[in-house]
Coordinates of C-alpha atoms in Angstrom, one line a residue:
X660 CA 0.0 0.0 0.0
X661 CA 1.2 3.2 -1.0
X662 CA 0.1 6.7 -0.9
X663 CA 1.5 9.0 -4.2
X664 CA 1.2 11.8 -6.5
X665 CA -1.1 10.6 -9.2
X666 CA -2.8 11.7 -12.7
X667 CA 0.0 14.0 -14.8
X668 CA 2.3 13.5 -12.0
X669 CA 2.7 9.5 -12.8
X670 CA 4.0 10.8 -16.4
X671 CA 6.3 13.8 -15.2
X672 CA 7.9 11.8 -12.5
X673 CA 8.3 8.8 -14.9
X674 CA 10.0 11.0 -17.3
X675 CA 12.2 12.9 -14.6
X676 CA 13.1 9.2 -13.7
X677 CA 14.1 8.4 -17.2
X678 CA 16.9 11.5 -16.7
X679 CA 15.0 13.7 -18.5
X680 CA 14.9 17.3 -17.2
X681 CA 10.8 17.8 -15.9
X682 CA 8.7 20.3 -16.0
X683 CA 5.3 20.1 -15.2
X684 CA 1.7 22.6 -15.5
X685 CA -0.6 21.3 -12.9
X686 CA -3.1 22.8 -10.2
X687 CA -2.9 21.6 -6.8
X688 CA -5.1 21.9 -3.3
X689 CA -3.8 24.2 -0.8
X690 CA -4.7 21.4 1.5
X691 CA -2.4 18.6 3.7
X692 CA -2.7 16.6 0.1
X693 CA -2.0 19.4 -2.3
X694 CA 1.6 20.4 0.2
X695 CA 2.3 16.6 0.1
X696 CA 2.3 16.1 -3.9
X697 CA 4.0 19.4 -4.4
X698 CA 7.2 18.1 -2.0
X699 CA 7.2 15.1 -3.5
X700 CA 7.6 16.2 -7.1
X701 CA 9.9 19.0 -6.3
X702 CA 12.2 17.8 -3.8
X703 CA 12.0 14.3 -3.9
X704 CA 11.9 13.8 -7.7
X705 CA 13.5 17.0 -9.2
X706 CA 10.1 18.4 -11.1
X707 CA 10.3 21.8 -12.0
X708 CA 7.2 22.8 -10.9
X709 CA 7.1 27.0 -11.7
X710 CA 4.4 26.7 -14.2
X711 CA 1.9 25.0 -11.9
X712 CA 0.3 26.6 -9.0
X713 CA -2.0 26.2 -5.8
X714 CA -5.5 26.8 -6.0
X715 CA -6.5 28.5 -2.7
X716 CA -9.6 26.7 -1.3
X717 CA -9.4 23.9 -3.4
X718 CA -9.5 20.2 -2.1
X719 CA -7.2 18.2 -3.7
X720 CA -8.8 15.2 -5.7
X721 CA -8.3 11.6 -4.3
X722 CA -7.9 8.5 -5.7
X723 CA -7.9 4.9 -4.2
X724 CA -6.9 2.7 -6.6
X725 CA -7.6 -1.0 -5.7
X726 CA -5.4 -3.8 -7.3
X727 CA -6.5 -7.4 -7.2
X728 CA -5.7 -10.6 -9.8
X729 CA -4.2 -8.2 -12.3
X730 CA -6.6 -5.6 -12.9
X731 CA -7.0 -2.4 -11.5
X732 CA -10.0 -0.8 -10.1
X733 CA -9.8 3.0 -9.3
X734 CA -12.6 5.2 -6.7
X735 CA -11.9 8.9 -7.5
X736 CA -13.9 11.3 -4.9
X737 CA -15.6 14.2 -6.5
X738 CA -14.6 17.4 -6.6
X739 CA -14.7 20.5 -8.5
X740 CA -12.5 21.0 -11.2
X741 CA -10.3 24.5 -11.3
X742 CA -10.3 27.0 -14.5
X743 CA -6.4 25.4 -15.6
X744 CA -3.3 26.4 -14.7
X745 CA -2.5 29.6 -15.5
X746 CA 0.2 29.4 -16.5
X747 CA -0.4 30.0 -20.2
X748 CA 2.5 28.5 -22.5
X749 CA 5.6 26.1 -21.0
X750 CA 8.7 27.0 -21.4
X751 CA 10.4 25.9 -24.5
X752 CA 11.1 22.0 -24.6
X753 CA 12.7 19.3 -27.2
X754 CA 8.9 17.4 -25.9
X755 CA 5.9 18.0 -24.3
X756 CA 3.1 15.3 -23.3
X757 CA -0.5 16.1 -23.6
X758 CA -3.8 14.5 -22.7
X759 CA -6.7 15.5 -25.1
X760 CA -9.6 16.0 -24.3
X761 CA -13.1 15.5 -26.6
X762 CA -14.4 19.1 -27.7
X763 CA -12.0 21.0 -26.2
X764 CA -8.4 23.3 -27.3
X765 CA -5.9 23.9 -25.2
X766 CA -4.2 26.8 -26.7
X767 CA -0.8 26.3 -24.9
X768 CA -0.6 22.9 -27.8
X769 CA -0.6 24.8 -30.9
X770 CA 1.6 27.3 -29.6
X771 CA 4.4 25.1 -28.1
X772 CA 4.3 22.7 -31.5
X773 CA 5.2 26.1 -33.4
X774 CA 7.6 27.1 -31.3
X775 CA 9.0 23.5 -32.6
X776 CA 8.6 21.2 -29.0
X777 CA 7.1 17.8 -30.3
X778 CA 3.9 17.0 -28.9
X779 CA 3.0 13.7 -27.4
X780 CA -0.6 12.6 -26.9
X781 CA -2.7 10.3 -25.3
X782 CA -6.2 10.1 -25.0
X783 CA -8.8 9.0 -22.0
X784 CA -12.2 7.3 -22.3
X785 CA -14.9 9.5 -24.2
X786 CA -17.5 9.8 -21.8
X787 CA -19.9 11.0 -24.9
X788 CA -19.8 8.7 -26.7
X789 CA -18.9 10.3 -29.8
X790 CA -15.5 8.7 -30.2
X791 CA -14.8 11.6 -33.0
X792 CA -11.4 12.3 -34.2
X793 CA -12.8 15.7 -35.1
X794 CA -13.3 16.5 -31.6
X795 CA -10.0 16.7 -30.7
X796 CA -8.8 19.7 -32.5
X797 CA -5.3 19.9 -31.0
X798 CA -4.3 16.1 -32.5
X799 CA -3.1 17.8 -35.9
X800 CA -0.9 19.7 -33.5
X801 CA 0.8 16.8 -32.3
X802 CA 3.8 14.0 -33.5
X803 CA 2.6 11.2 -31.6
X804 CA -0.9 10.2 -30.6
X805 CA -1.1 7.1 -28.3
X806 CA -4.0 5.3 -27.3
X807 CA -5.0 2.0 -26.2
X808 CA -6.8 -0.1 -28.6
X809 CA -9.9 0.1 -27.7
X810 CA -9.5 3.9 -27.7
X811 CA -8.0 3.6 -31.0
X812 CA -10.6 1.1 -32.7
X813 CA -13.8 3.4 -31.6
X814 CA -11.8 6.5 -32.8
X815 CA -11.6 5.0 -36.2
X816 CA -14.1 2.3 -37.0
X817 CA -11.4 -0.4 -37.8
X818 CA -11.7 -3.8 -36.6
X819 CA -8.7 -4.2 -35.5
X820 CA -6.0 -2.4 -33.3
X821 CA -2.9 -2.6 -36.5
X822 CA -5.7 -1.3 -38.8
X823 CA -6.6 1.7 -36.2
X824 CA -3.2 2.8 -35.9
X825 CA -2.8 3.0 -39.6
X826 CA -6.1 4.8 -40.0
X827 CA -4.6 7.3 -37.3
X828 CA -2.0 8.2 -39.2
X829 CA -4.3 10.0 -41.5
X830 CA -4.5 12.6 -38.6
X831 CA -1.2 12.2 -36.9
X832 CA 2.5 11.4 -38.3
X833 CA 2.7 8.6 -35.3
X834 CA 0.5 6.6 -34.2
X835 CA 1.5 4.0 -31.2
X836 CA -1.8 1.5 -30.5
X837 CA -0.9 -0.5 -26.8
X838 CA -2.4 -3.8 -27.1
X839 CA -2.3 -4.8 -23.2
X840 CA -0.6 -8.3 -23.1
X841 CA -0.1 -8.3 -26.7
X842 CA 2.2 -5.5 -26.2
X843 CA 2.3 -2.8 -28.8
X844 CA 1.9 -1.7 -32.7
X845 CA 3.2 1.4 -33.8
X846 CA 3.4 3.2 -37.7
X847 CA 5.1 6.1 -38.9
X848 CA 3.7 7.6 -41.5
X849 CA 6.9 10.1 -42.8
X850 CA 9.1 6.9 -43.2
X851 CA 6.3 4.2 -44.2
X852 CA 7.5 2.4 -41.1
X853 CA 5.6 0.3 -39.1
X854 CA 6.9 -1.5 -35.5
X855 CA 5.5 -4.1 -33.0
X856 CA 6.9 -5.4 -30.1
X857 CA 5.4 -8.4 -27.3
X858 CA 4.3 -7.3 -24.1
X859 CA 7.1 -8.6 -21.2
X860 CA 5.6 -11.7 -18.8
X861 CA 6.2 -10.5 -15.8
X862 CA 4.3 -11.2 -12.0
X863 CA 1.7 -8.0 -12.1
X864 CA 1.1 -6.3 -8.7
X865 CA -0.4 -3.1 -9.6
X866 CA -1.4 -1.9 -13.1
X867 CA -1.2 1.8 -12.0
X868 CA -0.1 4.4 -13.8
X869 CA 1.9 2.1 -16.3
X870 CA 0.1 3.1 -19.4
X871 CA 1.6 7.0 -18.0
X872 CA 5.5 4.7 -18.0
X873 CA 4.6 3.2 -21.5
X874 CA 4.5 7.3 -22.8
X875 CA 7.3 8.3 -21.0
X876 CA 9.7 5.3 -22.2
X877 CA 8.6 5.9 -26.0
X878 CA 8.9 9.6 -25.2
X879 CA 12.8 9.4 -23.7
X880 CA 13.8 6.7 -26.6
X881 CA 12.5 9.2 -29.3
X882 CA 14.2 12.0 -28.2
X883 CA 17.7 9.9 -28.2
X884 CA 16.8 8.9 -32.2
X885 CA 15.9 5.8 -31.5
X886 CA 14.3 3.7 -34.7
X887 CA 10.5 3.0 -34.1
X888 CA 10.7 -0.6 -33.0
X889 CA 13.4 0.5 -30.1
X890 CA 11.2 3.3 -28.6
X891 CA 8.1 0.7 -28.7
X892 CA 10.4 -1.9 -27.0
X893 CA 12.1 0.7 -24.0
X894 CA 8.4 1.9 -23.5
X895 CA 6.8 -1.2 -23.1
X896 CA 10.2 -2.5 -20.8
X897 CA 9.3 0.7 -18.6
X898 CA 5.8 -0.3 -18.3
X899 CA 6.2 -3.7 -17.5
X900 CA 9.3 -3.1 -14.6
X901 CA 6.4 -0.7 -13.2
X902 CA 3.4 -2.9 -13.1
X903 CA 5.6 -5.1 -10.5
X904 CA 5.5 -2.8 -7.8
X905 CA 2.5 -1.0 -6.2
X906 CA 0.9 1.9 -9.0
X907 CA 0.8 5.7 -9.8
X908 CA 4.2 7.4 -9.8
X909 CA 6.0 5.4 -7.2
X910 CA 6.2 2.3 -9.5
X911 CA 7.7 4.3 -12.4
X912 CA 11.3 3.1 -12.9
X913 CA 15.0 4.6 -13.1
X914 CA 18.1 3.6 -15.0
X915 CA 19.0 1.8 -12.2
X916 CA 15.8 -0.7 -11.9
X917 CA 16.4 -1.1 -16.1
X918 CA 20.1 -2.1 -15.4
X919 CA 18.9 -4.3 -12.5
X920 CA 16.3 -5.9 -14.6
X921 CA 19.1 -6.6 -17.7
X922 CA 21.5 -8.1 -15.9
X923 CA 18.9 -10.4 -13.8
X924 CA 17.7 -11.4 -17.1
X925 CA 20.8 -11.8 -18.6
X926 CA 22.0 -14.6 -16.1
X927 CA 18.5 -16.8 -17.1
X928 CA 20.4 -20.4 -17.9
X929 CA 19.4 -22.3 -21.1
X930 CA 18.0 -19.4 -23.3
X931 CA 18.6 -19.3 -26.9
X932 CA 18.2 -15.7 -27.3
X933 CA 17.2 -14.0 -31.0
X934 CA 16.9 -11.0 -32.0
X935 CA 13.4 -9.1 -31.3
X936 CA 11.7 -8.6 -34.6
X937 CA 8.2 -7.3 -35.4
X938 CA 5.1 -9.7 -36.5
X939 CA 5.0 -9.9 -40.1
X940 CA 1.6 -9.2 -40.7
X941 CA -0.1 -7.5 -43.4
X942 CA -0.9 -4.0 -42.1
X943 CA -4.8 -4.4 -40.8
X944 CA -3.4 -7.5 -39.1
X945 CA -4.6 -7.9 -35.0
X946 CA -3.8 -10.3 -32.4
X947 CA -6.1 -13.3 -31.7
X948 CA -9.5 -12.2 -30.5
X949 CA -9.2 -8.5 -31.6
X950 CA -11.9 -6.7 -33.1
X951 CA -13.5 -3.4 -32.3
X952 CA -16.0 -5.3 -29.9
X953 CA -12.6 -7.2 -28.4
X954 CA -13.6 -10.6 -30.3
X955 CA -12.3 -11.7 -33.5
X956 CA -15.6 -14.3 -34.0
X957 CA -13.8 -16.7 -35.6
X958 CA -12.9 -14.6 -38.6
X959 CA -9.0 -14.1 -38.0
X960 CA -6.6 -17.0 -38.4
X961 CA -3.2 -17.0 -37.8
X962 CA -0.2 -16.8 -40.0
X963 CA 3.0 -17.8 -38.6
X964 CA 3.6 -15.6 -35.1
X965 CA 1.1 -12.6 -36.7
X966 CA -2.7 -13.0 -37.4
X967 CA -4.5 -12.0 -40.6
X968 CA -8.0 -11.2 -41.2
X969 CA -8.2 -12.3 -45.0
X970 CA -6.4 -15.7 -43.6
X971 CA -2.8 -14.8 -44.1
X972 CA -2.5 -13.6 -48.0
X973 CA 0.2 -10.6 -47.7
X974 CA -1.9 -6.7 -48.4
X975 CA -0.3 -4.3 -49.9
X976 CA 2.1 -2.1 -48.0
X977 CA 2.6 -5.0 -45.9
X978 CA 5.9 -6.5 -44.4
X979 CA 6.4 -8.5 -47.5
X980 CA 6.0 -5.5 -49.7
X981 CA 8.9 -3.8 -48.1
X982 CA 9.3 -0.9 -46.6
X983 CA 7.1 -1.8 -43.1
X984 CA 8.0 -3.7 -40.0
X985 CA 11.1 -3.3 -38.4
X986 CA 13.3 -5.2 -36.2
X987 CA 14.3 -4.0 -32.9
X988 CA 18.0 -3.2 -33.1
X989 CA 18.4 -1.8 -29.5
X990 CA 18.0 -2.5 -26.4
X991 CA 16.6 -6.0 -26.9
X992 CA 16.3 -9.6 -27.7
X993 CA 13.5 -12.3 -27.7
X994 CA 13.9 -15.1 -25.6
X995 CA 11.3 -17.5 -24.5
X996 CA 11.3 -17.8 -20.2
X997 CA 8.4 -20.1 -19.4
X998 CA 7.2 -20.1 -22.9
X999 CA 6.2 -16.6 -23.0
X1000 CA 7.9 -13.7 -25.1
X1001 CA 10.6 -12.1 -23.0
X1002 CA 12.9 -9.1 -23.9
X1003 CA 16.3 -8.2 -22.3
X1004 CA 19.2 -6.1 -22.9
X1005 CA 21.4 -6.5 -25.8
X1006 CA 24.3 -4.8 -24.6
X1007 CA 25.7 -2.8 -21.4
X1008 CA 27.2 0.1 -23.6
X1009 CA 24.4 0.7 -25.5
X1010 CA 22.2 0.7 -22.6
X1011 CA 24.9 3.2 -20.9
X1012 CA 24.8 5.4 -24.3
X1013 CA 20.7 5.7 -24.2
X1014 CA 20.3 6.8 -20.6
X1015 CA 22.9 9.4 -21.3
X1016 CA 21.6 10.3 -24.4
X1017 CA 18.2 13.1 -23.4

């Protein structure tokens, strides 16, 4: 049990974790809970908090987040919401992360994305119902967009998360679909690239905040010019270290935890380790049982490690056409531990050369 900064702040400390300098634009209670977060970002995480601020008579909100047999389940309390920040446009940044919401602008987007900071996006559940790209004005501001499949599938109608992310890309240059144990599909639509990686095994404690590590993993491995398969494999390494210990932004994890975790992995006996490459599935493939109701209904078979909709003939623009999935070149290879898909560090010195790249 643990008691911890949450919402934004999972992100930000995530990123500050990651060695990347942290600022972040929040509002916070002038309460017991609002003094608490505040300390704990600044002091005890190194967050440059200057363009948040404290809203006097506001109650901080709560969350108790209850973990049990791998799933999450949160209880927010209910409280007002204040008018923003204030504090009108960050200061200039190589990145910025943003969460969008349905129908409405924030101006600070637009203006950061000219002033040439790259915007990262992800997206929560539209309460409306609408699930309409349109109402998200600021996502033709942005580089990446990141939602979860679902997300992605209701946003665009496909059937499939693979075929939602390259539907997004219509909107967005990048467009990273998480797939939850499947792992992760991304396409970049200035190169014509297109990435997956599988989702680590690992013993889950507490979901928490790890789709908030996922962002800030793909976020750090971008900015050192990483190729597309590497930022989807350091994001979904982050994500899985943090869903072993208990949620929000105390689970996020360091350098050190990533070193910790490659050299434990390193020292599993009896592997036959390969290199980690994407599926190579035609580009509206999905994983078994993928559709946008979450069920395939019989109608996808598989096709070596990928699964195929129209029963494994190759589509165009697909791997087998060229210029699509790529293989991860950094920091990881696929083993099998257990019979599951496991990734771990390819090399110290490359590992040492990515934390100090940002």
């Amino acid at each position: 049990m643990g008691s911890s900064p949450g919402g934004v702040a999972n992100m930000a400390t995530a990123l500050a974790r990651l060695g990347l300098r942290t600022s972040l634009a929040a509002a916070f209670g002038d309460d017991h809970y609002g003094e608490y977060c505040w300390d704990a970002l600044a002091q005890g995480e190194g967050i440059d908090l200057a363009p948040s601020r404290t809203v006097p008579g506001w109650h901080s909100p709560v969350t108790v987040s209850m973990a049990y047999e791998g799933s999450g389940r949160w209880s927010p309390t209910a409280t007002n919401r204040p008018g923003g920040t204030g504090a009108g446009l960050p200061a200039r940044a190589r990145a910025a992360v943003a969460s969008l919401a349905p129908g409405k602008r924030a101006p600070w987007i637009a203006e950061a994305a000219r002033a040439g900071t790259r915007i990262f996006a992800d997206v929560g559940w539209d309460e409306t119902g609408a699930w309409d790209l349109a109402k998200l004005p600021d996502l033709g501001h942005c580089e990446a967009f990141l939602p979860n499949a679902a997300e992605a599938m209701r946003y665009t109608g496909a059937d499939c998360p693979r075929a939602a992310a390259h539907a997004l890309t219509e909107h967005v240059p990048v467009a990273v679909v998480t797939l939850g144990a499947d792992g992760a599909y991304a396409v970049d639509r200035r190169t014509g690239e297109s990435a997956e990686v599988p989702a680590i095994a690992v013993e889950a404690l507490d979901p928490t905040g790890a789709g908030d590590v996922f962002v800030a993993g793909f976020v750090t491995a971008t900015l050192a010019g990483r190729p597309l398969a590497d930022r989807l494999a350091l994001a979904g390494l982050t994500a899985a270290l943090s869903v072993q210990e208990f949620g929000g932004s105390l689970s996020a994890p360091g350098w050190s935890e990533i070193g910790a975790w490659w050299r434990r992995v390193q020292s599993v006996p009896g592997q036959s380790p390969r290199r980690c490459a994407g599926t190579a599935s035609s580009t509206a493939s999905c994983p078994s049982g993928w559709t946008a109701r979450g069920r395939c209904g019989g109608r996808c078979r598989r096709s070596g490690s990928g699964v195929r909709p129209d029963g494994g003939k190759p589509q165009p623009g697909s791997a087998s056409g060229g210029k699509t999935l790529r293989r991860c070149r950094w920091p990881v290879v696929l083993l099998t531990v257990r019979g599951r898909p496991q990734l771990r560090g390819r090399d110290e010195e490359e590992l040492q050369a990515l934390s100090a790249g940002p």
